[in-house]
């Protein structure tokens, strides 16, 4: 088993290093390294006594203001105050960071600086923003929603991080650093939170030194649940429509029911050897998101859905992470980072979202029932994604003329999934089948091997030059993947043979045999494929201390995302990006104002986009249809980002983050599958010049808080956060620019359905901190305006009819309180 290999590898490495260094004498902390970080500086960040935030964006500990990278850093205290439960909440506070959520795979997809991919949620598609937890890559988008709890800090690195963080950090990386055990005594906290929609959550941690200065343990946990935001609508009342086909009670869409726990060990047998080891489990029993009608039907509430498929999520993840640091000689450190993750489970969702309710009635010509609706359901029947990685680093410590880091990296991923689709012209009972399929991918594998090195030349006390290279070789393959599909109804035999979720452990051959024995007309298509890609990424950077409190830097860097394998034996070429950046990090007005700014220009090539491919017979009839990934020419993006923290008075603080950006799609000739037949040449058009999705021209977040000091040492702190964005598009089609004929009528749909209009969102809170921070009480309101903030745009309905427009949404107004006890 992979986890056995991980334990064996880390245990052997630790034993060898311990025996080698057992006789080593303790040495002073080298110059340039960081002492134990303490929460200080009023905004809840992790800071030193001199108020400098510590980050590891360069794979070594440095202060934020001396790190020549555009990076945002948040301590757990700051995340708690802003009600940040996961990465979807974090997006408001990071310049240029946006997100969307995908339902049937329970995935969270990130966009940074306008570049991302809303389809990078399958077992073979990779994101452009890499996520790391304690230096271990999180391979699947389903893992991005894991709850933020008991963290030392969260760092968001903007711009390509290909040299040190590798593939898929095309436009940036999210790095989560968990809180580590300490030797300084028993401590901990426990917290409870409650609110509307029956929200209840809890979290806590305890730190236990086991052997003085040798072994320490930390245990942390979190639970988070709330009822779903979308109520169920009552079934339609129409002739021939069975109300039993519709869901009216039970778990609702947008519900949360999540649990996680982490056990961490710190083992320090000598002053030169440190081993951090952690095990973490996560369980999600909530419900997926669902598309809601952008314009509700008369008599229905906005937060409601006409559902004929009950929502269900049953997903889990387990992870082991190990980090061994050995200072085997003065000024030199060996580090071995290893990890294993398994993500799996099932999800079921309503794919039609109740967009076309059946109307019932009788066809006067045939005498048969007319349903005039649309039915669709999707399900991950079962899935399991196993990922392991090993990284070996050799790096300098302390201060030298040349500071360096070199290493090798290997990752292996084995994925399997069965994904079922059921689509009908009508509704669940008695309607004509349009398409059914079971996509059985038994063995999809990814191997990634890389070697990297980076050197910083400290030219003098104020000027530095950095160069880095990384060579990556990726291989992806599908062994035995099969699609079991049927279109329409067979010429003879029954039409409503159910494939959905049937015989969940059957192979494709077994499934076809079982279904066709009942009179079905199912066929198998082959997905066997293998692809390999190589890339040399680079970084060049110059930074200088322009004054004691101003750091300036200029860089050119590249990022790489490998190609894809696809159903039908197809492959897609890689994505690449080249980024040019200038930045300033400043401390002004006697360090009362921290202002960091960055300007960038990115040239993005090989954009991997999903499109529908139709296969036709000689008569022009569609006989097969599938989504494939194609390479667009690419895009350009440029912009300006700023972050500021101002201590206006000893009790008044203001934090601001803002971004101005412009994106432009290069040539992409395609048809808009929401309205057009993808196979019709007349429908194709060039999207050159369109803006990319999730890229508002301007966005900003401002947070202000004031401490009212109380007699006895306590304080009351009101806090207000306002987030604002200009309008943005939710796909790269930028609405609909073409007049269309629907049932003989000229129709122009415009842009409103595909556009998130400019909006502002306000969050308010007030908290009481007891003397010596023994406990705190807090009340909060999120999304005070109750704004309907869309994260995607979609359509439902055949192209010959006027489509229904749908969107997933951020949560509505929520409110609640929390109480925390520290010990």
CSV table of C-alpha atoms in Angstrom, one decimal, residues 250 336 385 390:
chain,number,residue,atom,x,y,z
A,250,UNK,CA,-35.2,15.8,3.4
A,336,UNK,CA,12.3,15.3,2.9
A,385,UNK,CA,-8.2,9.2,-6.0
A,390,UNK,CA,8.1,12.7,-2.4
